[in-house]
Backbone as JSON Lines, residues from 0, in Angstrom:
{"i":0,"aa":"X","n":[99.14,134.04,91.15],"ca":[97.84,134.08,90.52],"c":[97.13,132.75,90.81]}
{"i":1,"aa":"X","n":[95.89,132.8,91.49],"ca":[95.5,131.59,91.53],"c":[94.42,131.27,90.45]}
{"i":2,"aa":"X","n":[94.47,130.11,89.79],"ca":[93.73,129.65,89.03],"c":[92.63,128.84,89.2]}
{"i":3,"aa":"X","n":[91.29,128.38,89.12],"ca":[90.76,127.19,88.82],"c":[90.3,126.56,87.39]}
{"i":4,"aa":"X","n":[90.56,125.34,86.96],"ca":[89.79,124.43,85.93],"c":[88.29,124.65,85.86]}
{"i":5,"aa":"X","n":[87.67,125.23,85.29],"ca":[86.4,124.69,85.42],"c":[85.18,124.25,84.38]}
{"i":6,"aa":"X","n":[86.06,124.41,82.97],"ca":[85.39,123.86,82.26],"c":[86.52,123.45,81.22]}
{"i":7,"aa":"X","n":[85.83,121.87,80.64],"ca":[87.06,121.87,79.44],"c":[85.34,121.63,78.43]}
{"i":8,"aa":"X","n":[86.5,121.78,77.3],"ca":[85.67,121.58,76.13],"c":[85.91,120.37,75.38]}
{"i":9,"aa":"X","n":[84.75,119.51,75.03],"ca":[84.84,118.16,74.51],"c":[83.81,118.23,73.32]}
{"i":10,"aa":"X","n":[85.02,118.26,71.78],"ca":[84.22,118.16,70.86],"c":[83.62,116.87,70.24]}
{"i":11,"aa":"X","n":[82.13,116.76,69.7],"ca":[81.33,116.01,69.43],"c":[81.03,115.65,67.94]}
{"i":12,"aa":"X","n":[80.62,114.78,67.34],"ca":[79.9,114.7,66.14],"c":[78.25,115.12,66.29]}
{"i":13,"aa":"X","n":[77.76,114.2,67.02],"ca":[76.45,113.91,67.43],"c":[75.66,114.56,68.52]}
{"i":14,"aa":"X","n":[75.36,115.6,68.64],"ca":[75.25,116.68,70.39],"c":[73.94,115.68,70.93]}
{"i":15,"aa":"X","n":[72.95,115.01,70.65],"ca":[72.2,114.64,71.25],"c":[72.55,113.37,71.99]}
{"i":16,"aa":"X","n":[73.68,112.22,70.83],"ca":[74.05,111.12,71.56],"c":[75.48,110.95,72.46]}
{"i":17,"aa":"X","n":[75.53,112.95,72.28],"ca":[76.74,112.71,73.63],"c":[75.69,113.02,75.26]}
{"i":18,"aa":"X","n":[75.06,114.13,74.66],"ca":[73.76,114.05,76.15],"c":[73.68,112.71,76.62]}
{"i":19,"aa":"X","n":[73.04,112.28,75.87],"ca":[72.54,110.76,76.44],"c":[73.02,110.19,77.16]}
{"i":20,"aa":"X","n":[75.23,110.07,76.25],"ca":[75.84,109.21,77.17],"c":[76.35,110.04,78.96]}
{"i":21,"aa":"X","n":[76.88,111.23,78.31],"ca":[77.03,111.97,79.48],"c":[76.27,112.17,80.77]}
{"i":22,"aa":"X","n":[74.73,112.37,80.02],"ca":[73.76,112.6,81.39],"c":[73.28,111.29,81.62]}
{"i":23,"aa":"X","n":[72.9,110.44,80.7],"ca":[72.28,109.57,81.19],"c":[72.75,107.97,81.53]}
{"i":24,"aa":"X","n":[74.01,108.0,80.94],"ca":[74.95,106.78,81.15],"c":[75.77,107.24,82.2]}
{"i":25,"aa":"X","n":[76.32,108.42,82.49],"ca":[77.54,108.57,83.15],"c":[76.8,109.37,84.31]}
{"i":26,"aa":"X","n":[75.8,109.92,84.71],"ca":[75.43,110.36,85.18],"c":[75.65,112.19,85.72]}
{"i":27,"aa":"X","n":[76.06,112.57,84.83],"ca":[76.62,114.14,84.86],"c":[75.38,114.86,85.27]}
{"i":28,"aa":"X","n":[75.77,115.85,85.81],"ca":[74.44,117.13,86.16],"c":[74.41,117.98,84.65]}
{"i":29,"aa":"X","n":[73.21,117.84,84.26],"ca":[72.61,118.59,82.99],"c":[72.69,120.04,83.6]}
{"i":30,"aa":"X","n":[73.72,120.94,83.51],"ca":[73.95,122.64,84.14],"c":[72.81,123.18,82.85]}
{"i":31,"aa":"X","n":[73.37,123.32,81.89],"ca":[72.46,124.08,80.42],"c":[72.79,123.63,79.25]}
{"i":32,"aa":"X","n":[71.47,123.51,78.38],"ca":[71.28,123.12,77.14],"c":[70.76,124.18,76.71]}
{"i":33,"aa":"X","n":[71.44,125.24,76.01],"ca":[71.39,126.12,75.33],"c":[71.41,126.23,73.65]}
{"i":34,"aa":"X","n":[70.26,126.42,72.86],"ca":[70.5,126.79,71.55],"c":[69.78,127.84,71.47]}
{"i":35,"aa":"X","n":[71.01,128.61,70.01],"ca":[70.24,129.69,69.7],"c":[70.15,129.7,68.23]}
{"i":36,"aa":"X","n":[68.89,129.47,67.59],"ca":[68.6,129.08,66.05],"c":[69.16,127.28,65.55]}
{"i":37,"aa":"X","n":[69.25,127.1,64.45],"ca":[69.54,125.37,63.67],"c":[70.65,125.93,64.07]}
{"i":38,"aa":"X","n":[71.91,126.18,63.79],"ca":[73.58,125.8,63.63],"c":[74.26,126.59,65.02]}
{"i":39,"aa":"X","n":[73.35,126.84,66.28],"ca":[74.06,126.59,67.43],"c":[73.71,125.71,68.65]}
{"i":40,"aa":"X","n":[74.32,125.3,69.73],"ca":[73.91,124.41,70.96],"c":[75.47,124.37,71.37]}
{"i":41,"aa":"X","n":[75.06,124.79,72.72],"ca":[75.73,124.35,73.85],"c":[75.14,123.52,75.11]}
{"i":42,"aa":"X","n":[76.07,122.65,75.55],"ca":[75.66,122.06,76.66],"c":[76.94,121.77,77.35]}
{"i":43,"aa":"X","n":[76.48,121.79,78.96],"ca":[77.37,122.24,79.91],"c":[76.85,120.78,80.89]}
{"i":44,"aa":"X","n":[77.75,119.87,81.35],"ca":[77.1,119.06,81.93],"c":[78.35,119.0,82.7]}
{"i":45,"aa":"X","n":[78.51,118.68,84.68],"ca":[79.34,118.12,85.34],"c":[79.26,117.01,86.0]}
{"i":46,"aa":"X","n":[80.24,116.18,86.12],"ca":[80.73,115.07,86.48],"c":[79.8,115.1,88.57]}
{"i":47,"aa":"X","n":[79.12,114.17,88.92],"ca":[78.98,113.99,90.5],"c":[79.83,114.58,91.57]}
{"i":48,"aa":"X","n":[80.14,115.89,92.18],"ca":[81.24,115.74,92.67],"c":[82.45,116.74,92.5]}
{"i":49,"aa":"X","n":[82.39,117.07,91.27],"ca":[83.23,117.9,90.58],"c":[83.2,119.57,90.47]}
{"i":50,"aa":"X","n":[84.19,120.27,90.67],"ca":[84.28,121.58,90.41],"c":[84.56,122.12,88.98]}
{"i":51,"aa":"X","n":[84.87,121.02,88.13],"ca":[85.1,121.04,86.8],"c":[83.77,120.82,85.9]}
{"i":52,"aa":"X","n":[83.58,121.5,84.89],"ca":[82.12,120.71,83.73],"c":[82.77,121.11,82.71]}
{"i":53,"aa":"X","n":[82.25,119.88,81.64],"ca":[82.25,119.66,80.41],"c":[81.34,120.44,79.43]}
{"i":54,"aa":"X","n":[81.96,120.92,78.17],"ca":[80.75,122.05,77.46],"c":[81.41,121.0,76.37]}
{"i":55,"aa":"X","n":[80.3,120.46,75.51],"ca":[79.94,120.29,74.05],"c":[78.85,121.03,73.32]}
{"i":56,"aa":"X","n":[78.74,120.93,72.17],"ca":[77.57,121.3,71.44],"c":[78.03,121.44,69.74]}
{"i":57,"aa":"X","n":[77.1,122.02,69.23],"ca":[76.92,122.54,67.64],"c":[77.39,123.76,67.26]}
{"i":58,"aa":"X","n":[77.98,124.19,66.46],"ca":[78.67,125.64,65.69],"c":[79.83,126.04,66.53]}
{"i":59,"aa":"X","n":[80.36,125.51,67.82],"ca":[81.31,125.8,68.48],"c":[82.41,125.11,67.66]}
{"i":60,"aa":"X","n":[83.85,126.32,67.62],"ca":[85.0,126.0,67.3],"c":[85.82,125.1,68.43]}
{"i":61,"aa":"X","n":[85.55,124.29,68.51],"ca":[86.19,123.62,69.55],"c":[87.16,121.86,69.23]}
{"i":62,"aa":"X","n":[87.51,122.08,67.7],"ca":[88.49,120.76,67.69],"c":[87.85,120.14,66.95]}
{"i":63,"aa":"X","n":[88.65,118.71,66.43],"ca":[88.04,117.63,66.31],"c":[87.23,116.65,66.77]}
{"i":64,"aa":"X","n":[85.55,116.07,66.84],"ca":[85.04,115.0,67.22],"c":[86.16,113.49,67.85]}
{"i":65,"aa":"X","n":[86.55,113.77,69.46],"ca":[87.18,112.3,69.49],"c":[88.65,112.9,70.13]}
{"i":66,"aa":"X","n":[88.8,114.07,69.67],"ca":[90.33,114.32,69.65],"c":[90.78,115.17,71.1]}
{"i":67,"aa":"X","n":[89.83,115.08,71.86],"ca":[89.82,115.17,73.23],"c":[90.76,113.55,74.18]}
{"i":68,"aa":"X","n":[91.76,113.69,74.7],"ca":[92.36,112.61,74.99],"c":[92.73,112.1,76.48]}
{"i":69,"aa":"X","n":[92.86,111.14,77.05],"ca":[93.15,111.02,78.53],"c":[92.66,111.73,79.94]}
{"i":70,"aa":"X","n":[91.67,112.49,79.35],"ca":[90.78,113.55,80.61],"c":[90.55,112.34,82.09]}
{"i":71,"aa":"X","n":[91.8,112.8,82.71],"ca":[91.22,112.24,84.32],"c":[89.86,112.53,85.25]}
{"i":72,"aa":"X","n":[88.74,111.59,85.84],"ca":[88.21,111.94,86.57],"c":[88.13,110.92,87.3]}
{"i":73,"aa":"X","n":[88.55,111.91,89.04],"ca":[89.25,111.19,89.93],"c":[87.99,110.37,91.18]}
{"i":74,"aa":"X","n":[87.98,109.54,91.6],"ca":[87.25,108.07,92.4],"c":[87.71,108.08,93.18]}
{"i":75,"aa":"X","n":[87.27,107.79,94.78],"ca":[87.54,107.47,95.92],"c":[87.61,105.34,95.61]}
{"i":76,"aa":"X","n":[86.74,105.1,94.76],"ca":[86.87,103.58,94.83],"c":[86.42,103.21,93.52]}
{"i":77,"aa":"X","n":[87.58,102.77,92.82],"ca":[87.44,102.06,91.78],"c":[86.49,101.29,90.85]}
{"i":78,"aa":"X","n":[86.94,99.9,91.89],"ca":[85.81,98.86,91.92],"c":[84.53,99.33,92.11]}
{"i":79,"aa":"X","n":[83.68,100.09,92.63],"ca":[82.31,100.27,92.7],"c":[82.41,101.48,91.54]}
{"i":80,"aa":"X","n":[83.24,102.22,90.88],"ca":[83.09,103.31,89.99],"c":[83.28,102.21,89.0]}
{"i":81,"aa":"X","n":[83.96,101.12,88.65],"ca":[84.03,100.36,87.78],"c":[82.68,99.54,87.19]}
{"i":82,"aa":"X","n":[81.68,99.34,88.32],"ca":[80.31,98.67,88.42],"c":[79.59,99.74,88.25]}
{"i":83,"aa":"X","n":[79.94,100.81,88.23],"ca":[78.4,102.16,87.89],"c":[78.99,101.57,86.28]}
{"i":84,"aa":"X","n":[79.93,101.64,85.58],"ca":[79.92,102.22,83.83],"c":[79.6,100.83,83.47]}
{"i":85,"aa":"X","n":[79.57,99.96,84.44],"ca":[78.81,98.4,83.63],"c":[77.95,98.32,83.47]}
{"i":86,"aa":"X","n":[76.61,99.12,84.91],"ca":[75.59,98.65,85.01],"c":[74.75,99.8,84.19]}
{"i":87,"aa":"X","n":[75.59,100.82,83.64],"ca":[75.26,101.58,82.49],"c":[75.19,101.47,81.23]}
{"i":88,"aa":"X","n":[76.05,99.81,81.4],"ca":[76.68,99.56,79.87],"c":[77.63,100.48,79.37]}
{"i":89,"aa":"X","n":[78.84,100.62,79.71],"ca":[79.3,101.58,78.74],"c":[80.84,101.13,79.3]}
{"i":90,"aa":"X","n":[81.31,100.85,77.72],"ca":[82.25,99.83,77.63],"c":[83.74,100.4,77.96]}
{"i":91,"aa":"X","n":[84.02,99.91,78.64],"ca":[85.44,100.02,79.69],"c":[86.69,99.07,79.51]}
{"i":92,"aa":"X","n":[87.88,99.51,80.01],"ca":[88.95,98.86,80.48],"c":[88.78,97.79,81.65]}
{"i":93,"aa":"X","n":[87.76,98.29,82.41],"ca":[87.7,97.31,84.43],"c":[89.17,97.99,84.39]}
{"i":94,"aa":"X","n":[89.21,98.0,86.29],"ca":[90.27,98.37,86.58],"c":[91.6,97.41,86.15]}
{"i":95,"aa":"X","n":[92.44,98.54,86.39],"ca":[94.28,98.63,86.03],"c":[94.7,98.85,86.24]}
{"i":96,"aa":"X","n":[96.33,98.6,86.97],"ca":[97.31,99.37,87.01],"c":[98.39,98.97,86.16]}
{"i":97,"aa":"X","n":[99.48,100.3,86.83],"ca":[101.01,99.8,86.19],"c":[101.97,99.62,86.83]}
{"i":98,"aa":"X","n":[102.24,97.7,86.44],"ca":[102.68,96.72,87.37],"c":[104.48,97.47,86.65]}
{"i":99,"aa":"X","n":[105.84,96.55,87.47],"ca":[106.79,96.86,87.17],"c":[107.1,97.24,85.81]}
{"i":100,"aa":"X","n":[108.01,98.36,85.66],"ca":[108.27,98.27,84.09],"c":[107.12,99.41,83.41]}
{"i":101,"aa":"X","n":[106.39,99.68,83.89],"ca":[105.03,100.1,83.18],"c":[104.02,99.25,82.45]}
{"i":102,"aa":"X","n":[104.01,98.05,83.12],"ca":[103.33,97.29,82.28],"c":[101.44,97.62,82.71]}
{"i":103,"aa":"X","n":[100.91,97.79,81.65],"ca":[99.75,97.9,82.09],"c":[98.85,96.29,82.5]}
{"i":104,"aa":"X","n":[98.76,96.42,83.75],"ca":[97.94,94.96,84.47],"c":[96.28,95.04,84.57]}
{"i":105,"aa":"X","n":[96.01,93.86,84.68],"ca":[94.58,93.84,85.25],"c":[94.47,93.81,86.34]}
{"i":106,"aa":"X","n":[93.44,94.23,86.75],"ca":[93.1,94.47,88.32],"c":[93.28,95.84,89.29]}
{"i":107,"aa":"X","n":[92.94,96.17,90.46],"ca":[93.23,97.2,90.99],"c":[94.77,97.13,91.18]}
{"i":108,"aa":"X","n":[95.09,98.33,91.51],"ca":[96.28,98.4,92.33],"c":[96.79,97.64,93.43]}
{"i":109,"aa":"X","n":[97.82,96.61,93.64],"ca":[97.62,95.45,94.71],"c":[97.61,96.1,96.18]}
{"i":110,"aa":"X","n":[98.11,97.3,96.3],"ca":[98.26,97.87,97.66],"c":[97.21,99.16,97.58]}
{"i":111,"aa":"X","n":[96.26,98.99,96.83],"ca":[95.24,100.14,96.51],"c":[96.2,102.04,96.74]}
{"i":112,"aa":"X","n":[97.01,101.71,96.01],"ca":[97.94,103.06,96.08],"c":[97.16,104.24,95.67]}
{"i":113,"aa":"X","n":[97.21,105.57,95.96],"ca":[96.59,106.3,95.35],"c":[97.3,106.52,94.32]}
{"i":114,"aa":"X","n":[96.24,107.27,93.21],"ca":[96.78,107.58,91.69],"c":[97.3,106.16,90.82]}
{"i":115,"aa":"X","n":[97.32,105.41,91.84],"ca":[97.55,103.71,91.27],"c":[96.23,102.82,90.37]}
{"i":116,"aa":"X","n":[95.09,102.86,90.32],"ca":[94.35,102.24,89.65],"c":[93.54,103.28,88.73]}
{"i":117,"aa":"X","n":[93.22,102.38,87.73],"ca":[92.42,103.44,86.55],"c":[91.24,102.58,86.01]}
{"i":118,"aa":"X","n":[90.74,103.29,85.56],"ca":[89.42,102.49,83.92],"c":[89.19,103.45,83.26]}
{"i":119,"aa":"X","n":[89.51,102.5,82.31],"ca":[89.52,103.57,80.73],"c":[88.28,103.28,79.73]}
{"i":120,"aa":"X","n":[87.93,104.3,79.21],"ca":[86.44,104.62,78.8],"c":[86.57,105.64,77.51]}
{"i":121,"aa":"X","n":[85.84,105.54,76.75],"ca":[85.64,106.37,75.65],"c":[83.87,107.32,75.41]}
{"i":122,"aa":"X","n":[84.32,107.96,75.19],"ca":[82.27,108.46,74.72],"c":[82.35,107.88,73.27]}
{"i":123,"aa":"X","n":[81.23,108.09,72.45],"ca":[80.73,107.8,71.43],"c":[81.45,108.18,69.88]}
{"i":124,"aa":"X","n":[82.36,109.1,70.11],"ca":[83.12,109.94,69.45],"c":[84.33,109.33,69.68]}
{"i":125,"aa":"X","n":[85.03,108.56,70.64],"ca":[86.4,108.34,71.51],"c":[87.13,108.97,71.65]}
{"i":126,"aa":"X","n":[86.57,110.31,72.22],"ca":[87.24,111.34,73.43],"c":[87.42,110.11,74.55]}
{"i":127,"aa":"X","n":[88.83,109.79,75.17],"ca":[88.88,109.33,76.26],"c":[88.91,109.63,77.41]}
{"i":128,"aa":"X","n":[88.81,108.71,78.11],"ca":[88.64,109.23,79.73],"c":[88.9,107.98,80.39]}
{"i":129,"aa":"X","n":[89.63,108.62,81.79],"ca":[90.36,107.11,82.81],"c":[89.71,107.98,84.24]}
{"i":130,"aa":"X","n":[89.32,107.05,84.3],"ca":[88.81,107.49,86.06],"c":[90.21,106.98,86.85]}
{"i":131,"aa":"X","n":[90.55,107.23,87.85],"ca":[91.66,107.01,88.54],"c":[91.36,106.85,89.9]}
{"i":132,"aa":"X","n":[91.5,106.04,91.05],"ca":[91.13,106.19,92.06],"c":[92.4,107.07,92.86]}
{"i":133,"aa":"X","n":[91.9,107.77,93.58],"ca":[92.66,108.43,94.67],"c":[91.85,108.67,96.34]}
{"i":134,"aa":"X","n":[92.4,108.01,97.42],"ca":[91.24,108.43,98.45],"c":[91.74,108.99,99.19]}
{"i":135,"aa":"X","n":[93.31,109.37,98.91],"ca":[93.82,110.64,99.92],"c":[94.73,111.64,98.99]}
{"i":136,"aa":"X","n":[94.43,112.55,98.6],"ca":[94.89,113.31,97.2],"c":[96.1,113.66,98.06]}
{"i":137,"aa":"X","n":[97.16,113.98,97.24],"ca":[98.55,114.74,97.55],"c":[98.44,116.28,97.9]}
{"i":138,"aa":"X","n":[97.63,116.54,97.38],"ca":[97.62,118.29,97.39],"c":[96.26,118.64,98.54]}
């Protein structure tokens, strides 16, 4: 059976100041902003790039605000994906890896390994998220 990902669901407190950060800090494609009456909204926004999108909104059963955790989205280059969420303002780890031991380090990956460097990021809610660089995927 073949499968694809193509949407996860990321629950919100605030549906307007996750837009903001999503479309307008992180730069996601606004797919649809859908409401129907006061106590519904959906919004469907994807990542640059991606075959995957994100749905938040209002009256959806979808979890706790925040309790969305570790969602990978994967970077050909770090360092310049590290300088888009600065020059957005939007407060980060800077890159990291994990030096011997698992120790979490500063800096890229010293041999730029794939799946080796990350930055870690929260939305407004602190649903997290680690961008990861990879520039030659395994699969």
């Amino acid at each position: 059976m073949e499968c694809r990902l193509e949407v996860v669901v990321v629950p919100v407190s605030d549906v307007e100041k996750a837009r903001e950060f999503y479309v307008d800090k992180l730069g996601f494609r606004l797919d649809t902003d859908h409401q129907a009456g006061e106590s519904f909204r959906v919004i469907q926004v994807t990542p640059p790039g991606s075959a995957c999108s994100i749905v938040f909104g209002k009256g959806m059963d979808d979890g706790e605000p925040g309790s969305v955790k570790g969602t990978h989205l994967v970077v050909t280059d770090i360092v310049a994906a590290h300088a888009e969420l600065e020059a957005a303002g939007v407060e980060n780890s800077g890159p990291v890896h994990f030096a011997e031991g698992g120790v979490l380090t500063p800096g890229p990956h010293p041999e730029g390994a794939d799946y080796g460097s990350f930055v870690f990021f929260a939305d407004p809610d602190g649903n997290s998220w680690a961008l990861q660089q990879v520039v030659t995927p395994a699969r």
